[in-house]
XYZ file of C-alpha atoms in Angstrom:
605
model
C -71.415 -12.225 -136.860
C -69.430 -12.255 -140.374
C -67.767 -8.747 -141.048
C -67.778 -7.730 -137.659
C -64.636 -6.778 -135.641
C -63.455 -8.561 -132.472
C -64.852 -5.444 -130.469
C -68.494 -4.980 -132.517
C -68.809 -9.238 -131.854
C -68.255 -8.722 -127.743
C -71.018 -6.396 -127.473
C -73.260 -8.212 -129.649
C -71.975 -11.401 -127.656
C -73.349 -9.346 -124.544
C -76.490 -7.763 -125.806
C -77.669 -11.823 -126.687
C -76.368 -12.841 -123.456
C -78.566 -10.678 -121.672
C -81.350 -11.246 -123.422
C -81.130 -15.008 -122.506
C -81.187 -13.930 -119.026
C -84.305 -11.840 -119.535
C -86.220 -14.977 -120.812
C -84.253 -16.745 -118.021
C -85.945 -15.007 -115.290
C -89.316 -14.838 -117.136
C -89.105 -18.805 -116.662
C -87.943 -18.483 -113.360
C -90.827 -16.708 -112.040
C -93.684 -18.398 -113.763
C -92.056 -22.186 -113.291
C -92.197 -24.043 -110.359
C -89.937 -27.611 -110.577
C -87.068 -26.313 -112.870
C -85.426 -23.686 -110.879
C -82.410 -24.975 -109.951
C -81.706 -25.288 -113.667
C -82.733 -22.264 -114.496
C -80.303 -21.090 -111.634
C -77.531 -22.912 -113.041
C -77.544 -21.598 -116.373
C -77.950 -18.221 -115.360
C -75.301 -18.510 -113.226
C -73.133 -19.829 -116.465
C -74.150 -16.502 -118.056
C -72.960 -14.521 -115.274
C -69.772 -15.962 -115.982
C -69.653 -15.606 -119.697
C -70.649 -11.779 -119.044
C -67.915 -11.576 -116.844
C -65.373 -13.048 -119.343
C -66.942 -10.837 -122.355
C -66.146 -7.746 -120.160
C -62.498 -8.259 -119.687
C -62.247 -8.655 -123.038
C -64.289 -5.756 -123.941
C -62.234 -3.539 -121.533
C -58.711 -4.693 -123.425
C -59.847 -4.598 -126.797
C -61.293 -0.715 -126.484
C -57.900 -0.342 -124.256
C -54.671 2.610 -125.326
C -53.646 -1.204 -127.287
C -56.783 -3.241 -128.418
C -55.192 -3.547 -132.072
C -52.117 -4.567 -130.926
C -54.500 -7.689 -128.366
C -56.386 -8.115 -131.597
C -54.112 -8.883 -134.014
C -52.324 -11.418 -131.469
C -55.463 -13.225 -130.432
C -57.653 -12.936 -133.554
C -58.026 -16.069 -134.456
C -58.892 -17.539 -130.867
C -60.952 -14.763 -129.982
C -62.875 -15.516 -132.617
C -63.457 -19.099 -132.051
C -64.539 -17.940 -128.488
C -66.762 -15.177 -129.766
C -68.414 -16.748 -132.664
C -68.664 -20.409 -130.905
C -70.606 -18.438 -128.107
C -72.936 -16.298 -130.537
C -74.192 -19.692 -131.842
C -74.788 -21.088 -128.275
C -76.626 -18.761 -127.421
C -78.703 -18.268 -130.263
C -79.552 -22.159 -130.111
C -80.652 -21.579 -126.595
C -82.677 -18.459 -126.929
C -84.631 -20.047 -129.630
C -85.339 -23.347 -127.654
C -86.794 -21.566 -124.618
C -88.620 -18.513 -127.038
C -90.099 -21.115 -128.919
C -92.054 -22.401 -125.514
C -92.350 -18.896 -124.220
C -94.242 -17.253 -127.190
C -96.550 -20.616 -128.240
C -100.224 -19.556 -128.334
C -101.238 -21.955 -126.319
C -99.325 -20.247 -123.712
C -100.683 -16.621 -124.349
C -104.224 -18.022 -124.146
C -103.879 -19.709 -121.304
C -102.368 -16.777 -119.658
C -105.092 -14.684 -120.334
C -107.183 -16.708 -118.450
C -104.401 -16.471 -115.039
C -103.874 -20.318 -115.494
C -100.454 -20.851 -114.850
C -99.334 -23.300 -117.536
C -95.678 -22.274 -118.848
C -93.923 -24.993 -118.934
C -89.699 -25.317 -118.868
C -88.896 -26.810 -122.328
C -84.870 -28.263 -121.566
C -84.351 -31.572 -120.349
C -81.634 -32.146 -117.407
C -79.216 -33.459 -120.381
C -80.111 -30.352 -122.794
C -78.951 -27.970 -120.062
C -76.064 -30.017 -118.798
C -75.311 -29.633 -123.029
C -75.716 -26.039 -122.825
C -73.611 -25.586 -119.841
C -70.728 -27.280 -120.880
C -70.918 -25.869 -124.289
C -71.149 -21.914 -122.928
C -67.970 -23.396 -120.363
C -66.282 -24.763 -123.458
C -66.298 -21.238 -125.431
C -65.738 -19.317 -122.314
C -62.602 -21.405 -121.836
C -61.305 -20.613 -125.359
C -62.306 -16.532 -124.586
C -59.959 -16.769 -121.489
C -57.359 -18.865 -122.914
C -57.660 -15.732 -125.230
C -56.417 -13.148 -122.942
C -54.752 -14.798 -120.334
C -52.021 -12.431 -118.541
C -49.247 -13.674 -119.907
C -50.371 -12.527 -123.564
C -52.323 -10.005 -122.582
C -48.909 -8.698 -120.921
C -46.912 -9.565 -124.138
C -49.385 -7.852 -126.099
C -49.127 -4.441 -124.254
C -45.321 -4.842 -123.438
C -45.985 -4.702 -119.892
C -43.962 -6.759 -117.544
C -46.473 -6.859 -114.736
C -43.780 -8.616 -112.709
C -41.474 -5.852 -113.379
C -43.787 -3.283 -112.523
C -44.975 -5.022 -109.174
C -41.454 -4.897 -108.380
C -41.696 -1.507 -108.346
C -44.174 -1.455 -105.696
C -43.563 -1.890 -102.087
C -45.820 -4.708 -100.716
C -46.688 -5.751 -97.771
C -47.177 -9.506 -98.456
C -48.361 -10.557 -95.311
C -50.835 -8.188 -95.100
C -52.797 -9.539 -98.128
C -55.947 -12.073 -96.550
C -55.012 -14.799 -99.078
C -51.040 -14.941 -97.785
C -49.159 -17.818 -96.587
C -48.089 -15.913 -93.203
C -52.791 -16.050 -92.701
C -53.064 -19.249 -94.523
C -54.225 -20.622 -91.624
C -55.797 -18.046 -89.869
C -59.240 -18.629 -89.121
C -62.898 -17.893 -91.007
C -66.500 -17.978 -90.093
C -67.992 -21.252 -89.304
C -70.615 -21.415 -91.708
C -73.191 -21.438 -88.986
C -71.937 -18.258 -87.088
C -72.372 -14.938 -87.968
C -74.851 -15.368 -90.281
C -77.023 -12.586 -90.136
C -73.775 -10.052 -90.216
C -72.425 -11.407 -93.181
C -75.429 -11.155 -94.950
C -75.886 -7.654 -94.126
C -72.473 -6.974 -95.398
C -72.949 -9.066 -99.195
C -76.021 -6.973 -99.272
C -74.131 -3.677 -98.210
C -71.548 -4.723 -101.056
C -74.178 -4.767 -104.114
C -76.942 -1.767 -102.898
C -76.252 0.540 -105.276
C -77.988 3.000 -102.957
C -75.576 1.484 -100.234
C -73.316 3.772 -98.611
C -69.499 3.714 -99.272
C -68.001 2.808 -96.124
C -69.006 -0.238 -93.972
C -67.243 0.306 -90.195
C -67.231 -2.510 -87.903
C -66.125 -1.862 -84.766
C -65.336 -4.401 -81.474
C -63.000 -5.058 -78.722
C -60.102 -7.326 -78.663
C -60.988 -11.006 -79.328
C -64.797 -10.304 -80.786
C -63.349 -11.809 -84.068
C -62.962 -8.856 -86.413
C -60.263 -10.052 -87.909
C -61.920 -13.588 -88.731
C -64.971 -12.177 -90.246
C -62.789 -9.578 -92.648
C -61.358 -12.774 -93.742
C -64.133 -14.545 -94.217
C -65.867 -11.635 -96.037
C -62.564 -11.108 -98.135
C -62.308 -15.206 -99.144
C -66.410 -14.957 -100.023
C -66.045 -12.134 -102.415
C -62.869 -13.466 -104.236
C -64.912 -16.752 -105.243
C -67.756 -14.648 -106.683
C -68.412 -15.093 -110.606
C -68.740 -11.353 -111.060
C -65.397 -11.267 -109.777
C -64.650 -7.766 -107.579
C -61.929 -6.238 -107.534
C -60.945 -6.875 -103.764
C -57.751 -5.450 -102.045
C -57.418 -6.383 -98.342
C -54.394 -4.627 -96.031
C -54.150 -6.511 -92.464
C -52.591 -4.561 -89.815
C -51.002 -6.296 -86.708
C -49.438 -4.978 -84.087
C -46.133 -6.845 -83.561
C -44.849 -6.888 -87.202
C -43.187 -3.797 -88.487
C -44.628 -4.149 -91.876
C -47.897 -4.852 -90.677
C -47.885 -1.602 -88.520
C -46.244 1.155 -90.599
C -48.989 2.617 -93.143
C -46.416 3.690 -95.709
C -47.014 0.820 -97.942
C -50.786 0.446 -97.445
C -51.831 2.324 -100.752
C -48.891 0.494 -102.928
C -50.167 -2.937 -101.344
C -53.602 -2.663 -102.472
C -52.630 -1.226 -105.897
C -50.345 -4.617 -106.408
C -53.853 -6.490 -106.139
C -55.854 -4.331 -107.735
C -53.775 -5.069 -110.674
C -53.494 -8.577 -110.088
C -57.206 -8.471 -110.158
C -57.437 -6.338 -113.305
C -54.687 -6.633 -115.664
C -55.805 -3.641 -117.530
C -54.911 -1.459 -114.708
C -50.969 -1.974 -115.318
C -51.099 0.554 -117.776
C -52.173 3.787 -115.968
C -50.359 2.558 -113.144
C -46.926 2.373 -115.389
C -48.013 5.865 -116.576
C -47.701 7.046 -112.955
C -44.299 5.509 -112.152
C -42.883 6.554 -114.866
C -44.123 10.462 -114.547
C -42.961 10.074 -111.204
C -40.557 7.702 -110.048
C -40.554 8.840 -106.623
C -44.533 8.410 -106.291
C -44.213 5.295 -104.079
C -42.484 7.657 -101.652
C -44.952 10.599 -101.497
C -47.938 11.694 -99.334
C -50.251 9.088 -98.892
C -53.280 11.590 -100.403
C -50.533 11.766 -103.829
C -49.933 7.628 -103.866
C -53.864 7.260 -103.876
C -54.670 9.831 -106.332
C -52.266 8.175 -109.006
C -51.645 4.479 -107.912
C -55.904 4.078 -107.323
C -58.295 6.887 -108.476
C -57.002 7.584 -111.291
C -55.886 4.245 -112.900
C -59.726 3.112 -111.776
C -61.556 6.209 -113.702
C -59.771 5.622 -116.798
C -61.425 2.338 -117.147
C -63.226 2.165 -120.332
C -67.137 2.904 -119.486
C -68.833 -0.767 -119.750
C -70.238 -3.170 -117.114
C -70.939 -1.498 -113.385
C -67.711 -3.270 -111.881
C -67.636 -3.016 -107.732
C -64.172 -2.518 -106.138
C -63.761 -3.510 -102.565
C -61.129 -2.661 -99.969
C -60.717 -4.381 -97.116
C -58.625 -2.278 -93.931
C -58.779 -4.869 -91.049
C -57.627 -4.241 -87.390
C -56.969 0.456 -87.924
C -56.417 0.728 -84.079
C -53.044 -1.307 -84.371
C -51.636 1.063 -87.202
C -48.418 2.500 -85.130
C -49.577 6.187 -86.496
C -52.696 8.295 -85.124
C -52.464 10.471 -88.248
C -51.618 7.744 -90.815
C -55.288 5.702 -89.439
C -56.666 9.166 -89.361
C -55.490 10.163 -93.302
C -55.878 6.646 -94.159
C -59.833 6.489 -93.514
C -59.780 10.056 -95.319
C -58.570 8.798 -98.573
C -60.748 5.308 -98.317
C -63.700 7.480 -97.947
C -62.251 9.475 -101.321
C -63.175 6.489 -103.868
C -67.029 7.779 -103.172
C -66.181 10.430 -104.861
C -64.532 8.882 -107.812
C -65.706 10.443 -111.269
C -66.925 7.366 -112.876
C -70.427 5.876 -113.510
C -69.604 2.409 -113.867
C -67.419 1.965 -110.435
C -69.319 0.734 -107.113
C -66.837 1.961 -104.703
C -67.070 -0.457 -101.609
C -64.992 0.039 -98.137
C -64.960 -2.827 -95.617
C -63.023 -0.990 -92.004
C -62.449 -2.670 -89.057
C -61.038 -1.795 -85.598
C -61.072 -0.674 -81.751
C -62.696 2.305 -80.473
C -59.431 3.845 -80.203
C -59.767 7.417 -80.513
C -57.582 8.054 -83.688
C -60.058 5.241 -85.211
C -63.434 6.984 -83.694
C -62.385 10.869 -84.888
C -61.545 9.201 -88.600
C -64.840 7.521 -88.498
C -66.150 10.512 -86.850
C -65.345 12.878 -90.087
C -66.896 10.342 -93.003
C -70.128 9.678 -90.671
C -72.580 11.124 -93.045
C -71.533 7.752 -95.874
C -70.752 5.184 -93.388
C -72.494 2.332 -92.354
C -71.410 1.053 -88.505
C -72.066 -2.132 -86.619
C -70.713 -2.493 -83.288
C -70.106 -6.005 -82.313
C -70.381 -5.246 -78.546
C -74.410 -4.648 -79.623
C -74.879 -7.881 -81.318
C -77.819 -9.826 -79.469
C -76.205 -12.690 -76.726
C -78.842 -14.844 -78.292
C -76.871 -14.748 -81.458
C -73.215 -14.695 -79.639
C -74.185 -18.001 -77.778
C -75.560 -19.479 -81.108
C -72.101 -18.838 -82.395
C -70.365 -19.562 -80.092
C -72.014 -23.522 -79.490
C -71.657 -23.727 -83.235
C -67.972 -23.082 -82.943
C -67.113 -25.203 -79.814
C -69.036 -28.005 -81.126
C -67.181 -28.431 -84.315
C -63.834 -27.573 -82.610
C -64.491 -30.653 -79.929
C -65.684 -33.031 -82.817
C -62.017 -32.263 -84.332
C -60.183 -32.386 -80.604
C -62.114 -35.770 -80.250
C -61.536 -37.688 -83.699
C -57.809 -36.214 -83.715
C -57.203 -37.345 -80.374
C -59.009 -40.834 -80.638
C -57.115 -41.669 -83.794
C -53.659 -41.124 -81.589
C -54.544 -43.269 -78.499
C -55.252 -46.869 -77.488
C -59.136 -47.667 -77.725
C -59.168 -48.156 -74.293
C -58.045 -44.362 -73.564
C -60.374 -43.063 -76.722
C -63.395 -40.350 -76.135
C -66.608 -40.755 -76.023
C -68.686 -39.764 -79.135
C -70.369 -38.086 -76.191
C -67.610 -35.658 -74.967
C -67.413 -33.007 -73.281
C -70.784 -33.237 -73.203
C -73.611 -30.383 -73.397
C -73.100 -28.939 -69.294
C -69.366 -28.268 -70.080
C -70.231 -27.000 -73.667
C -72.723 -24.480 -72.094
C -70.414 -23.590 -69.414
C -68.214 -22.565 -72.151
C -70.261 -20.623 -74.017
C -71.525 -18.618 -71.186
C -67.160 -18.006 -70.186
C -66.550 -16.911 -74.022
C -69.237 -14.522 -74.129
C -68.740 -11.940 -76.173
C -64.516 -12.804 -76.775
C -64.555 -15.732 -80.258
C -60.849 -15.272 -78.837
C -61.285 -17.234 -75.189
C -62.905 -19.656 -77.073
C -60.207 -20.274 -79.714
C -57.416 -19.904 -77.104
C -59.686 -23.102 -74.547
C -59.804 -25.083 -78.136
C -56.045 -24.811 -78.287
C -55.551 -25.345 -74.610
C -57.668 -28.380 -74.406
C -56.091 -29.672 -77.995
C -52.414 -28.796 -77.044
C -50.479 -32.443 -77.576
C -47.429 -31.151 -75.577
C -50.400 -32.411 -72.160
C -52.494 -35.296 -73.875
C -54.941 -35.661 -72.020
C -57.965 -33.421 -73.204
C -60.165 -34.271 -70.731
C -57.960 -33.183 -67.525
C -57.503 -29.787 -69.668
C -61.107 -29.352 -70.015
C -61.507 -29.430 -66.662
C -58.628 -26.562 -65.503
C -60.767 -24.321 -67.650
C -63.856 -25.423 -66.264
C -62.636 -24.735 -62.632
C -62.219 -21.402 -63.585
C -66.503 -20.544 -64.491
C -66.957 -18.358 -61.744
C -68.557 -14.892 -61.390
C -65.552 -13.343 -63.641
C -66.476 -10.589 -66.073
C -65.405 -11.300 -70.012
C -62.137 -10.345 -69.917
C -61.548 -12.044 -66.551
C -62.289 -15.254 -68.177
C -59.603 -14.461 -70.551
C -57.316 -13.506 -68.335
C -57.920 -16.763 -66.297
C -57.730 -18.779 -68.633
C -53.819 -17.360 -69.958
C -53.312 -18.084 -66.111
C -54.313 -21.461 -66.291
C -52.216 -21.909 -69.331
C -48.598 -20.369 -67.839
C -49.435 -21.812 -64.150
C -48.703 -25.344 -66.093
C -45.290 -23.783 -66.183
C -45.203 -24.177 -61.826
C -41.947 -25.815 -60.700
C -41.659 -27.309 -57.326
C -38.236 -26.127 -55.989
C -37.382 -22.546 -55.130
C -34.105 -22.949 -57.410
C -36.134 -24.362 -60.011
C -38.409 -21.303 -59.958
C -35.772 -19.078 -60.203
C -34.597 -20.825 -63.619
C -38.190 -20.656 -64.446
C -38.569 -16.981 -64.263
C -35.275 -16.054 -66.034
C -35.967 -18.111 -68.916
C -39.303 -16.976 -69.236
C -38.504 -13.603 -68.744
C -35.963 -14.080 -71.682
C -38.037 -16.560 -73.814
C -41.175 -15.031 -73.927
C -40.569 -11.739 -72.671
C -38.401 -11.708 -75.776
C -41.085 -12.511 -78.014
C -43.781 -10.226 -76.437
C -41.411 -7.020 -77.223
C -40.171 -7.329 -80.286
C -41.113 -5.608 -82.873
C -40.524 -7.919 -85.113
C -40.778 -12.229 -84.242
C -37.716 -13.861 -84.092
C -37.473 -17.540 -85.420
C -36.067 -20.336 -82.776
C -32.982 -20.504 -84.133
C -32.474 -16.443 -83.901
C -33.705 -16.653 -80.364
C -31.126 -19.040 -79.249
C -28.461 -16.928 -80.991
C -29.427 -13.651 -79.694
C -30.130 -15.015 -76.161
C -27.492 -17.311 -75.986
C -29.896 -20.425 -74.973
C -29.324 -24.006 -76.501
C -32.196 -24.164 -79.199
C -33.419 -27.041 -76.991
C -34.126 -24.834 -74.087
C -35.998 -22.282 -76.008
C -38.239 -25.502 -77.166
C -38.791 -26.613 -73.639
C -40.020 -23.194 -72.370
C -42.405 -23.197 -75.491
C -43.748 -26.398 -75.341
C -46.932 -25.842 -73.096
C -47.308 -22.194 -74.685
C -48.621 -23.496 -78.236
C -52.275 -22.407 -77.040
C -51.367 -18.750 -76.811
C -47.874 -18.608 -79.189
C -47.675 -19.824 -83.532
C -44.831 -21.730 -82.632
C -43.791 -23.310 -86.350
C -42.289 -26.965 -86.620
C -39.584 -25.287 -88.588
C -36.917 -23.295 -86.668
C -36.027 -20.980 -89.416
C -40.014 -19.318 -89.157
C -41.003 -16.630 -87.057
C -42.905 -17.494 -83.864
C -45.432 -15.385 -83.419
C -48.241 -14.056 -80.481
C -51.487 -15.498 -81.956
C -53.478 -12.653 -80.219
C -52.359 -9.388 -79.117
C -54.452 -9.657 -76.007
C -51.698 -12.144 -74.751
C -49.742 -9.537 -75.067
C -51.305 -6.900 -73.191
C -52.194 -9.484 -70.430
C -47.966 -9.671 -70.393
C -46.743 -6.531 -69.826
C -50.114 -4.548 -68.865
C -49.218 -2.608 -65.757
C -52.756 -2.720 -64.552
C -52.783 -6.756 -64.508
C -49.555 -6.261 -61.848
C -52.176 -7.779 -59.035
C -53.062 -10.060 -60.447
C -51.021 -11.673 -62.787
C -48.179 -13.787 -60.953
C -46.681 -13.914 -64.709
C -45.861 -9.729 -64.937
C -43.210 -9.462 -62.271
C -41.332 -11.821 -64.803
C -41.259 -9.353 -67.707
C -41.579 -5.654 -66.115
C -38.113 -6.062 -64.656
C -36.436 -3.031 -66.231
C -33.394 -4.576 -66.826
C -35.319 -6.598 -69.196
C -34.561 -4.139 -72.620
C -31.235 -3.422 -71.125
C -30.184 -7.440 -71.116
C -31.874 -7.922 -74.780
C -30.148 -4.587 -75.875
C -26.665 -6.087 -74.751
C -27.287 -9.619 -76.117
C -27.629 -7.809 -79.683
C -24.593 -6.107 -79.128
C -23.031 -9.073 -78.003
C -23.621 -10.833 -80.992
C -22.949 -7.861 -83.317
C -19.406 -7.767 -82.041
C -18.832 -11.352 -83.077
C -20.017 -11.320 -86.340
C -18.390 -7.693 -87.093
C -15.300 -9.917 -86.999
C -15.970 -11.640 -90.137
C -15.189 -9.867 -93.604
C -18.751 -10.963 -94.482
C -20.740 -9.404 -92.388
C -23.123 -8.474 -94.434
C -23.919 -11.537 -96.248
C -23.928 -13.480 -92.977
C -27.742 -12.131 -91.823
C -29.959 -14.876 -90.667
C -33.328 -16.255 -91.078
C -35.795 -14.859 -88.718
């Protein structure tokens, strides 16, 4: 490739590339007993195509000269080093292919192509191809790419309200639950598929009731398309009721333009472009902040490899706004309409039928695509569902066995298949009731799990689904029961203040804010948690937020319908309730007014 420039060498880098791939497949389909090598190194190329178009897209960039003057030499190690692999390996498998022997053969339908690498020449050419592609990326790694363009991508981020904890990959969901590999298959497929048709339509709505595991599988379908070789560019926005950030849809278009760009460096640049025209962009209409912060900056990619851009909008119902959900599923739907030819616009929704959520659907319904959990067959639910339990009890069982005496251990055999069915057929359709039993049954603060297996199973009657729910948060709080009238009494006020507290807020309050702004001894507000772990995030450290882990507990709280039967509700729809937490805030504004610091004296939540 002597004489030519960085730019001229990608695309011949790419047009060889994919000519490998054609004689690639021509083995695959003609080769039986080679074809997971075959798979492997076309899965190398995939990656090496991937790498060539980043660089292709900053080297035609607004400052390509500028990228290759400061790379040249390195991108040219990268390029040239992976010209000459590939050549080597096109010629090995085109010297098989075209053989006359072959073409005779053929004419005659006998199948006798046969795959000319050895195990060890492909394990060569793999780590060769990695080698190169490592040099190409070490090539235009963010940090020069940024010095190159004299962009400080930090700087500019900083610019952008962000919603951190909205983002899938976040610490605050680190733990939040995905698929089990054996559930949901079929769904999931149908959605990977959705992703890549490129007759597919634009929007993908799936809709459920509380605790059918929305949330888990936009997670799961968020983490699966991050670790994908062709690399999407995916932007996720979580809403949850119960965090102010997480329910205000000012910041949702800034927060997915911080990943975006995270995702594609090259994007900084238009994005700057907009800031700077404007600096109060990040403040106007939401139709304004998606026209400049996302359409725009993703048309004015260079034309190149199809790339396919997925947002992710999990849990719309619990956006505090009916006409921010409404405006915000009319500009999602917008990105169809995006003037490019090379960008698969993708939109992954999820949510209630709330109607806000069901008239925004309601207006994009000739592109959408819509699943409704509540029709998924039971056969597949109670698949699931077994799957799940049965991986959560081998965990409950091997934790709790490592922890006790071998004479208190359980059986490999526990809980057995009867109270694993009986399960199943409670949880059905809620993946919710059968996280919050897990927890229940798992919750160390009681350790015994076989005595809490068996409060839940006393409760498989005749109830419908969200009876079982709401029995089983019964179960859970009636382990709160005191024996003395006095006692009680104590009982109900420091629930009322404990976790009534925590069920209003709009914001969670760490321990050690709880105990100042209720005026309980830290160790009291641990003591009223302790059994609650099942249904609360309560962190080991005091200084973190504790948080409801399901909004349904919340509801079953403070739900004026559940006042017959939930003994719980009397304790929290006292209306002096917001009047006491209103003066305890006072209270303890007062005292720190006193100090000439005040405002450098705010707490951790």
């Amino acid at each position: 490739m002597e004489g030519l420039g960085s730019a001229a060498s990608v695309i011949a880098v790419v047009d060889l590339a994919g000519k490998v791939a054609t004689v690639l497949f021509q083995y695959l389909t003609a080769v039986k007993h080679a074809k997971a090598e075959i798979e492997r190194l076309r899965e190398e190329l995939d990656r090496l195509s991937a790498t060539l178009q980043s660089a292709q897209q900053l080297l035609e960039g607004p400052n390509g000269d500028q990228l290759k003057t400061a790379n040249s030499q390195a991108l040219r190690r990268g390029l040239d080093g992976s010209y000459a692999e590939l050549v080597s390996l096109e010629s090995k498998l085109r010297k098989k292919l075209d053989s006359g022997s072959s073409r005779v053969m053929s004419k005659f339908g006998i199948r006798s192509l046969k795959w000319p690498l050895e195990s060890k020449d492909v394990d060569r050419s793999i780590a060769a191809l990695e080698r190169q592609r490592d040099t190409l990326s070490a090539a235009l790694t963010i940090d020069q790419v940024e010095q190159v363009l004299d962009i400080n991508q930090t700087l500019l981020l900083s610019k952008l309200p962000i919603v951190w904890d909205a983002l899938f990959d976040s610490q605050a969901n680190e733990h939040e639950s995905r698929c089990h590999p054996d559930t949901r298959a079929e769904l999931l497929r149908d959605i990977y598929d959705w992703v890549y048709d490129a007759n597919g339509k634009s929007v993908f709505y799936l809709q459920g009731m509380a605790g059918t595991g929305k949330s888990t599988i936009s997670r799961t379908v968020a983490q699966h398309l991050v670790e994908r070789a062709d690399r999407p560019l995916v932007a996720t926005f979580f809403f949850k009721r119960g965090e102010e950030d997480r329910v205000d849809a000012s910041r949702v278009i800034t927060t997915l333009t911080s990943q975006l760009i995270s995702r594609e460096p090259v994007l900084a640049a238009s994005v700057k472009r907009a800031i700077d025209a404007n600096h109060a962009i990040t403040n106007r209409p939401m139709g304004e902040q998606f026209e400049q912060l996302i359409l725009r900056p993703l048309e004015g990619l260079k034309p190149g490899k199809s790339r396919t851009v997925v947002i992710i909008i999990d849990a719309l119902d619990e956006c505090r706004s009916e006409d921010d959900i409404r405006q915000l599923i009319y500009q999602i739907f917008r990105g169809a309409n995006m003037k490019s030819d090379t960008i698969r616009w993708r939109a992954f929704l999820t949510g209630r039928p709330e109607p806000p959520v069901r008239l925004g659907i309601g207006a994009i319904r000739r592109d959408i695509e819509q699943r409704k959990l509540e029709l998924v067959p039971e056969a597949d639910i109670h698949h699931d569902l077994t799957a799940f339990f049965k991986t959560r009890f081998a965990k409950i069982r091997a934790d709790f066995n490592t922890l006790c005496h071998a004479d208190s251990q359980l059986p490999q055999s526990w809980p057995g298949h009867e109270a694993t069915q009986q399960l199943v057929n409670m949880a059905i359709p809620l993946f919710i009731f059968a996280a919050t039993v897990c927890r229940f049954i798992e919750d160390r603060a009681w350790s015994d799990p076989r005595a809490q297996l068996e409060k839940i199973l006393q409760h498989a009657t005749a109830f419908s689904e969200m009876d079982n729910l709401e029995a089983t948060y019964l179960q859970i709080l009636s382990q709160l029961a005191v024996p003395s009238e006095a006692a009680q009494q104590t009982l109900e006020d420091e629930f009322r203040k404990v976790v009534g507290t925590i069920a209003v807020l709009a914001e969670p309050l760490s321990a050690n804010s709880l105990s100042r702004v209720l005026g309980l001894p830290k160790s009291s507000i641990d003591g009223r948690l302790m059994s609650l772990h099942s249904v609360l995030s309560v962190p080991d450290s005091p200084d973190v937020p504790i948080k409801m882990l399901h909004l349904s507990f919340r509801d079953f709280l403070v739900d004026p319908a559940k006042r017959d039967t939930n003994p719980f509700w009397g304790y929290l729809a006292k209306k002096s309730q917001p009047r006491e937490l209103s003066h305890a805030c006072l209270q303890k504004f007062e005292y720190t007014s006193s100090s000439p610091n005040i405002f450098f004296t705010g707490w951790k939540r």
